[in-house]
PDB file of C-alpha atoms and ligand atoms in Angstrom:
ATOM      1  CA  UNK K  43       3.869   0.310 -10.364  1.00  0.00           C
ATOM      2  CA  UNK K  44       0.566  -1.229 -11.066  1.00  0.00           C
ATOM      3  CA  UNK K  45      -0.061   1.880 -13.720  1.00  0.00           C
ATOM      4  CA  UNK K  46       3.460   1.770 -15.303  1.00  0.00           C
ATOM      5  CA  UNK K  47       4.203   0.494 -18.819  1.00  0.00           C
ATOM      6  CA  UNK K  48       6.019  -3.028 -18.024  1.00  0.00           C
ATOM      7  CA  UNK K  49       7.481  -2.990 -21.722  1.00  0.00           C
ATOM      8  CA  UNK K  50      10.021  -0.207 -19.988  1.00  0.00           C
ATOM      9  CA  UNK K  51       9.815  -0.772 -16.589  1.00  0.00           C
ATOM     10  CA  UNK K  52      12.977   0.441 -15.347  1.00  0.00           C
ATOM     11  CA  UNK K  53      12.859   3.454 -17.010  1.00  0.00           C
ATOM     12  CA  UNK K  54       9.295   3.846 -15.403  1.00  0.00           C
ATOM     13  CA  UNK K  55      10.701   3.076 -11.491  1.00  0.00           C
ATOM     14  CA  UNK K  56      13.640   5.649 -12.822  1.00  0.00           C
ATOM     15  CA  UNK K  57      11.053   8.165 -13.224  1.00  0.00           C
ATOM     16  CA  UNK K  58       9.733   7.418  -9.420  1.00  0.00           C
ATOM     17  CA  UNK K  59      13.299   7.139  -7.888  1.00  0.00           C
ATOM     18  CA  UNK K  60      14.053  11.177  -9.340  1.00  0.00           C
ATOM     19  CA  UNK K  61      10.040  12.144  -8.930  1.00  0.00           C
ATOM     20  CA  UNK K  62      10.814  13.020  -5.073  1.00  0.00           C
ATOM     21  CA  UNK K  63       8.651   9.978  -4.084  1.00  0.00           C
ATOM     22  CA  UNK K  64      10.463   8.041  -1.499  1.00  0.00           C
ATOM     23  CA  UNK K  65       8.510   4.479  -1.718  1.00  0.00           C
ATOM     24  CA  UNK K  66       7.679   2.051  -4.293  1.00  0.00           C
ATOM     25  CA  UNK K  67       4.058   0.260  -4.147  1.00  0.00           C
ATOM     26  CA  UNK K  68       3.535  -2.700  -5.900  1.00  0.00           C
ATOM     27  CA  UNK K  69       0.677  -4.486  -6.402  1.00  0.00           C
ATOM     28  CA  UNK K  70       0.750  -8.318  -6.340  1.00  0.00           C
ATOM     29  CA  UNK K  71      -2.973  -9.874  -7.736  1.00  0.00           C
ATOM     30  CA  UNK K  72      -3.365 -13.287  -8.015  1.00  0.00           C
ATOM     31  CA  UNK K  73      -6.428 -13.263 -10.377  1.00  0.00           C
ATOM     32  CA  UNK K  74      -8.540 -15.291  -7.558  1.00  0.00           C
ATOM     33  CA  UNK K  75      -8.441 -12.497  -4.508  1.00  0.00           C
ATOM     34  CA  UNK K  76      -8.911  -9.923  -6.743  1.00  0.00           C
ATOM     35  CA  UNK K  77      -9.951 -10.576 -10.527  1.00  0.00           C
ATOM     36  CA  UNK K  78      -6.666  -9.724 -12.106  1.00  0.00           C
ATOM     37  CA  UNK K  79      -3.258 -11.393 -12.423  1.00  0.00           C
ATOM     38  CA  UNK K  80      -0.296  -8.882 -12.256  1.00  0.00           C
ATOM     39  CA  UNK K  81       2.932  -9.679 -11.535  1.00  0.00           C
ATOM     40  CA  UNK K  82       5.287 -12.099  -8.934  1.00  0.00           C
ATOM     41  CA  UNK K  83       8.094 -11.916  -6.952  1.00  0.00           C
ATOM     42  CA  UNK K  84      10.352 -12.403  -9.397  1.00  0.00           C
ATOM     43  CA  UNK K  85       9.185  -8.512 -10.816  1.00  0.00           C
ATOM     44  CA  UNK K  86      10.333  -7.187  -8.018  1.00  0.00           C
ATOM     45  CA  UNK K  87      13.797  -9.591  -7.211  1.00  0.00           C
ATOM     46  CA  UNK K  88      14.644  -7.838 -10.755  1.00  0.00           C
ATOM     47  CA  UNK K  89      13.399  -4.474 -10.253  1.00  0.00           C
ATOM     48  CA  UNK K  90      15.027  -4.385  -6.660  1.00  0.00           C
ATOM     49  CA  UNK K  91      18.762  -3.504  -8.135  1.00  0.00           C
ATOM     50  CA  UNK K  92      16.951  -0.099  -9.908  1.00  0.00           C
ATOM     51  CA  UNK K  93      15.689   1.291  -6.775  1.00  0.00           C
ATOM     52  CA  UNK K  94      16.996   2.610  -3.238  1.00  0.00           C
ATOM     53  CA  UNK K  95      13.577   3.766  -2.385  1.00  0.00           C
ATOM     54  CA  UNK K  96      11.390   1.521   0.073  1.00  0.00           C
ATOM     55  CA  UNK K  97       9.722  -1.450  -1.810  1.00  0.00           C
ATOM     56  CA  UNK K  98       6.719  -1.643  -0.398  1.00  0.00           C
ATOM     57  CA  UNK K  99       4.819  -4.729  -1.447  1.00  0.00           C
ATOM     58  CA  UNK K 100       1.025  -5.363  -1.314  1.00  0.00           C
ATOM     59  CA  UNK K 101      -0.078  -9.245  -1.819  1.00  0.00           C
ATOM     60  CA  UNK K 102      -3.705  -9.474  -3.123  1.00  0.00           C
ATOM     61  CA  UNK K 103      -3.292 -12.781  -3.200  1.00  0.00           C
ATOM     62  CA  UNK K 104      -5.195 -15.529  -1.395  1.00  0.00           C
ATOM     63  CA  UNK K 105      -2.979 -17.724   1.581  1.00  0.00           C
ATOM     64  CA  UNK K 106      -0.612 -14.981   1.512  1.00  0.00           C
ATOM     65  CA  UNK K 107       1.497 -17.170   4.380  1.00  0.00           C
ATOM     66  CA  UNK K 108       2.360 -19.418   1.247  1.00  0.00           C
ATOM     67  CA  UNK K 109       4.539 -16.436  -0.349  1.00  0.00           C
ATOM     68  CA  UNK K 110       5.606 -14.481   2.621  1.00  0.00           C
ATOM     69  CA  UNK K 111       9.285 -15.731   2.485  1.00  0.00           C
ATOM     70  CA  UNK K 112       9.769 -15.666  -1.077  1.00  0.00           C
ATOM     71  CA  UNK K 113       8.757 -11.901  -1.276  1.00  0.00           C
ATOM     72  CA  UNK K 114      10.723 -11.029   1.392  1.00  0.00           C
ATOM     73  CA  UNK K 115      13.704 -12.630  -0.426  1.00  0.00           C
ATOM     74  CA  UNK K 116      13.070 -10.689  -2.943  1.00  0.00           C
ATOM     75  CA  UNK K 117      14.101  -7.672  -2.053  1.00  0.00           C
ATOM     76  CA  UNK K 118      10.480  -6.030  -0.398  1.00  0.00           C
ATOM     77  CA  UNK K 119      11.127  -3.746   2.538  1.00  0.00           C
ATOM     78  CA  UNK K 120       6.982  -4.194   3.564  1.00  0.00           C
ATOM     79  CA  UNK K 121       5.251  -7.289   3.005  1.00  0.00           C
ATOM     80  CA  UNK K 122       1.248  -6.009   3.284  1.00  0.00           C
ATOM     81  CA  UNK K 123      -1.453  -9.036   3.382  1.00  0.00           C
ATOM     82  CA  UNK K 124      -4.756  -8.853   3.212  1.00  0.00           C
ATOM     83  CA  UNK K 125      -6.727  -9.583   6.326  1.00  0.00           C
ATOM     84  CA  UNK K 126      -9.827 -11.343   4.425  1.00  0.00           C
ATOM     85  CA  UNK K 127      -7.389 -13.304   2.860  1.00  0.00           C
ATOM     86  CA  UNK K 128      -5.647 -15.368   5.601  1.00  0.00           C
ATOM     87  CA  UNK K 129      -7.277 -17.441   8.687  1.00  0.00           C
ATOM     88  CA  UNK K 130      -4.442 -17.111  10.879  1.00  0.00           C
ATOM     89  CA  UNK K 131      -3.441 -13.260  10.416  1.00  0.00           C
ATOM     90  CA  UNK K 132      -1.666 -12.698  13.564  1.00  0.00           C
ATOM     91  CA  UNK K 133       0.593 -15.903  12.693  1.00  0.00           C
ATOM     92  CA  UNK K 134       1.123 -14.524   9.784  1.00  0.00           C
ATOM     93  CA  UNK K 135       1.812 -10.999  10.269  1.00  0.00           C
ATOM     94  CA  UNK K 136       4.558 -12.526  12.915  1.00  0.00           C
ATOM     95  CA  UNK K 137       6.204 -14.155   9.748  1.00  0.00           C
ATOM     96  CA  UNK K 138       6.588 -11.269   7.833  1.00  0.00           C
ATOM     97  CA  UNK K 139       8.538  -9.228  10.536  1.00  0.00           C
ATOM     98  CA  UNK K 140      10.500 -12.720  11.409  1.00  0.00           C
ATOM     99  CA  UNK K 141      11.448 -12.454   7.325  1.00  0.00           C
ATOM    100  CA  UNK K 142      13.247  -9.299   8.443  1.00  0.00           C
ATOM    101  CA  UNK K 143      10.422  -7.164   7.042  1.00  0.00           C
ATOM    102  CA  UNK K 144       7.897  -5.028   8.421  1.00  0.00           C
ATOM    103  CA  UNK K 145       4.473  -6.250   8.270  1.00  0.00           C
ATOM    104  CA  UNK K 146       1.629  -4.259   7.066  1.00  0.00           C
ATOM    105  CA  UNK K 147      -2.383  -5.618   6.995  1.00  0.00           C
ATOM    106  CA  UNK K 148      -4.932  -4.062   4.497  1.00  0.00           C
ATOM    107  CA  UNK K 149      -8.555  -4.157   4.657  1.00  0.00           C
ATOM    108  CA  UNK K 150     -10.917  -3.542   1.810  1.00  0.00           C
ATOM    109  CA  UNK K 151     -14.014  -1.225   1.776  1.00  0.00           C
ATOM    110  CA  UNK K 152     -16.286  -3.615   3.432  1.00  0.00           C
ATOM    111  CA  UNK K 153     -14.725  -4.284   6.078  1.00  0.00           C
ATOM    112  CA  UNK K 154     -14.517  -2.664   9.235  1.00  0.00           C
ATOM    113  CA  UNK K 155     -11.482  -1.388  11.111  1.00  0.00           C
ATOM    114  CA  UNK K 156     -12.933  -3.680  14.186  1.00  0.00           C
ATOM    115  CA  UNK K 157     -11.414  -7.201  12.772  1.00  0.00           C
ATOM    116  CA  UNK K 158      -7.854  -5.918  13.225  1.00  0.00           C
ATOM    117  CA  UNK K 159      -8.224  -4.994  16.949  1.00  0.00           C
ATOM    118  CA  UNK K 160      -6.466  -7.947  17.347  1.00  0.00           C
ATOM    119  CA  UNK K 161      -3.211  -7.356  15.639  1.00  0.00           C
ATOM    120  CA  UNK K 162      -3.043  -3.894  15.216  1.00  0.00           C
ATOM    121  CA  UNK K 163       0.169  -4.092  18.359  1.00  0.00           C
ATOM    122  CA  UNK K 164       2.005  -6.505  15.892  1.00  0.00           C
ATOM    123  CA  UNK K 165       1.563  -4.205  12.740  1.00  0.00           C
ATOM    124  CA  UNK K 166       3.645  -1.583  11.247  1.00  0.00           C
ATOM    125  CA  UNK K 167       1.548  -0.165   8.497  1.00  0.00           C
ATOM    126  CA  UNK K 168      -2.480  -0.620   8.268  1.00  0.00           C
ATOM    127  CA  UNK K 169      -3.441   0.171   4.459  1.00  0.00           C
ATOM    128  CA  UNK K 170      -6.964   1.212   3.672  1.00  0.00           C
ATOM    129  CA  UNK K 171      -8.245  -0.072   0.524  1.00  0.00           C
ATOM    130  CA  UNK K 172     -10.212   3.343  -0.745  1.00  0.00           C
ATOM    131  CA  UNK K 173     -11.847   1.275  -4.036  1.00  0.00           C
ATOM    132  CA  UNK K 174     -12.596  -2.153  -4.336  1.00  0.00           C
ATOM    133  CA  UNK K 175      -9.088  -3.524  -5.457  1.00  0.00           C
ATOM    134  CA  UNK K 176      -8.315  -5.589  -8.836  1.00  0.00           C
ATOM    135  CA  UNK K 177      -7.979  -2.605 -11.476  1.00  0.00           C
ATOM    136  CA  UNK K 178      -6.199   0.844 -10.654  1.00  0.00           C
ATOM    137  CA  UNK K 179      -7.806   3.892 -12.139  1.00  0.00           C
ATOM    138  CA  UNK K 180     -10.852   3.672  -9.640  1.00  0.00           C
ATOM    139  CA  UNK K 181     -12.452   6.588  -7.924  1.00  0.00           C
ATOM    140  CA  UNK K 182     -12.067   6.993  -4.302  1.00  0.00           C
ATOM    141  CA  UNK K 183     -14.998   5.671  -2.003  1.00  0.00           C
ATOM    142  CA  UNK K 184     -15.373   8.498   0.659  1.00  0.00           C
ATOM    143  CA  UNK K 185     -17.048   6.804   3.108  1.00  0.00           C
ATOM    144  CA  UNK K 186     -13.495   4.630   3.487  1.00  0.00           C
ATOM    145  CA  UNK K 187     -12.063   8.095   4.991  1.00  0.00           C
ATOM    146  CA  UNK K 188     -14.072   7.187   8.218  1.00  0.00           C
ATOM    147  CA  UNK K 189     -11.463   4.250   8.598  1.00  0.00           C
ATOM    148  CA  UNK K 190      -8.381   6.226   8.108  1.00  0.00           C
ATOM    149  CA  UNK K 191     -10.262   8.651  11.005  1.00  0.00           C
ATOM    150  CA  UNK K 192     -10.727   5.846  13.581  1.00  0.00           C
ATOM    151  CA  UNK K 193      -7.264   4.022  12.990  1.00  0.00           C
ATOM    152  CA  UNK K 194      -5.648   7.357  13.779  1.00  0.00           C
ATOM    153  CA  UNK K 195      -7.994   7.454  17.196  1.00  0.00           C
ATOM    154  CA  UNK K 196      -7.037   4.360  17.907  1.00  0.00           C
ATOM    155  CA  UNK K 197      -2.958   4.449  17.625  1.00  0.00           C
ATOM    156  CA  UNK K 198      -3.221   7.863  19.355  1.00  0.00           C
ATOM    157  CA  UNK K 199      -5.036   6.067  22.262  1.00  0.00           C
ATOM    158  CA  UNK K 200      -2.773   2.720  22.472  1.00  0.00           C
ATOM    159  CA  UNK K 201      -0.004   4.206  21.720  1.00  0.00           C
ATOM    160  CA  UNK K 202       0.871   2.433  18.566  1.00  0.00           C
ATOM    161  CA  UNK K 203       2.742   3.570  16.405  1.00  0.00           C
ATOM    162  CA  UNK K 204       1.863   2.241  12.837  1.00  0.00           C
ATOM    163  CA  UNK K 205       1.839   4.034   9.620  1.00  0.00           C
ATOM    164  CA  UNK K 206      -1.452   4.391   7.951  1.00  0.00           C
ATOM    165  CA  UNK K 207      -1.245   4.340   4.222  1.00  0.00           C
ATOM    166  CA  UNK K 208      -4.373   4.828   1.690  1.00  0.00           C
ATOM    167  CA  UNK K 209      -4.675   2.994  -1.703  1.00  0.00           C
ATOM    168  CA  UNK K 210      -7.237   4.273  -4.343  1.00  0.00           C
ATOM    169  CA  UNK K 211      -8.487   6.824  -6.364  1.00  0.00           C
ATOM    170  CA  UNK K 212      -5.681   8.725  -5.040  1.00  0.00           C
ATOM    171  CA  UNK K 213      -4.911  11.862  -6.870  1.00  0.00           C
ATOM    172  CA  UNK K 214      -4.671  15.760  -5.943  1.00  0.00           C
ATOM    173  CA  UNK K 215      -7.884  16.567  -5.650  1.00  0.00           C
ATOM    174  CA  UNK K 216      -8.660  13.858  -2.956  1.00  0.00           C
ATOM    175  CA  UNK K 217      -5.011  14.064  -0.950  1.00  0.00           C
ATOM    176  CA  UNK K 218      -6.098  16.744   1.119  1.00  0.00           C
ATOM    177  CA  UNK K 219      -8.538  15.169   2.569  1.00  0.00           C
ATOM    178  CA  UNK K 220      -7.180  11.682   2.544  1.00  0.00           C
ATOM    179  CA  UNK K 221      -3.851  13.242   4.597  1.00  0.00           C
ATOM    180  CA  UNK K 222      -6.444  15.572   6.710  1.00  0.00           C
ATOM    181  CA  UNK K 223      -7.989  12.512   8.178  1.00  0.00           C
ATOM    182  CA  UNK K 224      -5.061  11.011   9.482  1.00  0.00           C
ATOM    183  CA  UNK K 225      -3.061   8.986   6.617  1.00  0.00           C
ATOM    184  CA  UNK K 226       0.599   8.824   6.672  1.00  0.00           C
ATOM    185  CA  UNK K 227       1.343   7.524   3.634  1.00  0.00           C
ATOM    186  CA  UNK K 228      -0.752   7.995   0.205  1.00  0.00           C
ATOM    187  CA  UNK K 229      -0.608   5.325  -2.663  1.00  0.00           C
ATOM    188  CA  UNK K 230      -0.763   6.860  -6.402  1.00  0.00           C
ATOM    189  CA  UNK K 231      -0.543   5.003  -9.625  1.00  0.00           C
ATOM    190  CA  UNK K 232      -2.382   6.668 -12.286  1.00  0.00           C
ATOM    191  CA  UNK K 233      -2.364  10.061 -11.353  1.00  0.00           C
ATOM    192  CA  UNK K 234       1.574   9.522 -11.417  1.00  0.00           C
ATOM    193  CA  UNK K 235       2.047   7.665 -14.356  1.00  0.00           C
ATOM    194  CA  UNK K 236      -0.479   9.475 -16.501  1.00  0.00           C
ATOM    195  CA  UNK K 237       1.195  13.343 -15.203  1.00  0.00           C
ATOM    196  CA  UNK K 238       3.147  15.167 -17.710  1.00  0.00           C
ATOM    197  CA  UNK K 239       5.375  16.162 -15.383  1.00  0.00           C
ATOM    198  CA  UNK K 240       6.087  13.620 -12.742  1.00  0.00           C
ATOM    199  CA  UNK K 241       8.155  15.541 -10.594  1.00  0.00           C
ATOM    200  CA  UNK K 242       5.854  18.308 -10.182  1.00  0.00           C
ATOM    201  CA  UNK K 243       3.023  16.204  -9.691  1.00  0.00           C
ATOM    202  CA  UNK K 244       5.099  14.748  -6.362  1.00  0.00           C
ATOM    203  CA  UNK K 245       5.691  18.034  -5.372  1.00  0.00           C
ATOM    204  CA  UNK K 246       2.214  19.031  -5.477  1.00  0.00           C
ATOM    205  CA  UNK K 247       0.876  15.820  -3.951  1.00  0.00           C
ATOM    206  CA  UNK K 248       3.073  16.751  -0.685  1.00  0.00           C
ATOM    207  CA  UNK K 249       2.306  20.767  -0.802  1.00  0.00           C
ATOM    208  CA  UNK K 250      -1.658  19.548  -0.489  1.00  0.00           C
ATOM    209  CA  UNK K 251      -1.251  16.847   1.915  1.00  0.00           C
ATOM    210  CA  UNK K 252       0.981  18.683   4.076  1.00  0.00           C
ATOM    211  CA  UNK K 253      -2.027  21.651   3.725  1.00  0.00           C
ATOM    212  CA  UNK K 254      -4.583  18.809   4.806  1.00  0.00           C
ATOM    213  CA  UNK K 255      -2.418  17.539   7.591  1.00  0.00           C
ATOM    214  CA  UNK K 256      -2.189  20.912   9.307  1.00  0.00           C
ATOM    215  CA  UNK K 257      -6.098  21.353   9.101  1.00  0.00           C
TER     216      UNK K 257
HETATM  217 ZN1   ZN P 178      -1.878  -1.481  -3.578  1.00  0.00          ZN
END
């Protein structure tokens, strides 16, 4: 929702419930994590009532244990934190599924896949950062793909069963090989919001990542 015009926001998260999209991202920044301030929880308590789809929320904020319960009041099916934002991740991963949501952990480009060997059993989504975040509109960092690659080694070989979801410089000429390396679950602001025809973009977002998936 980052991308969408907030003067008319529920016409905008109209567009996404009839686009054939089935989840909602949005993007919480706290202007210290990440260099811009976006939006709170109260957003998305008010948004919730103009949505059935999954509300999947992603806190760039800093001490995202502070917020955990007030987003999940809100109305946020997946709470996502940052992992170089919190000291105690596992404790608070463990909140967010006590909250009655499922807990997701996102790591940005510089940091490796290794520092969530130790949660990655408590985790229902792992979200790779593709750009830096703080701004959308960014191109895609390729070298991030190696991530998506080596979490879906890694569930395959424990057994896991998390959903890997990519956020960044998204669009259709990257999908394919975003879903080709393993990702479940693709985030897409402005390709979505700036397509004439929204539906149609959906529907060729999942024609190409299906394509890459069966490569
Ligand atoms: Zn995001």
């Amino acid at each position: 929702m980052l991308s969408a015009d907030f003067s008319r926001v529920a016409e905008e998260v109209e567009t996404v419930n009839s686009s054939g999209a089935s989840w909602v991202h949005l993007d919480v920044m706290d202007g210290s994590f990440v260099p811009n301030i976006s939006f709170g929880h109260k957003f998305i308590k008010d948004l919730r009532p103009c949505s059935p789809l999954v509300f999947d929320t992603h806190l760039m904020v800093i001490n995202p244990e502070k917020h955990v319960e007030i987003f999940a009041q809100s109305g946020c099916d997946y709470i996502t934190v940052h992992a170089e934002a919190t000291v105690h991740l596992h404790r608070t991963l463990q909140l967010i599924r006590s909250c009655g949501c499922k807990a997701g952990v996102s790591i940005v480009p510089s940091t490796p896949v290794s520092m969530l060997e130790q949660v990655l059993d408590i985790v229902d989504l792992v979200l790779v950062m593709s750009v830096n975040p703080g701004y959308g509109g960014q191109q895609l960092i390729p070298s991030t793909m190696r991530k998506v690659s080596e979490l879906e080694q890694i569930r395959s070989d424990e057994g896991y069963d998390y959903l890997i979801s990519v956020d960044g410089g998204i669009n259709l000429r990257t999908v394919r090989d975003v879903a080709s390396c393993g990702a479940d679950v693709v985030v897409c602001g402005n390709a979505f919001f700036t397509a004439e025809d929204r539906p149609q973009f959906v529907s060729d977002m999942i024609k190409a990542g299906t394509v890459g998936q069966t490569r």
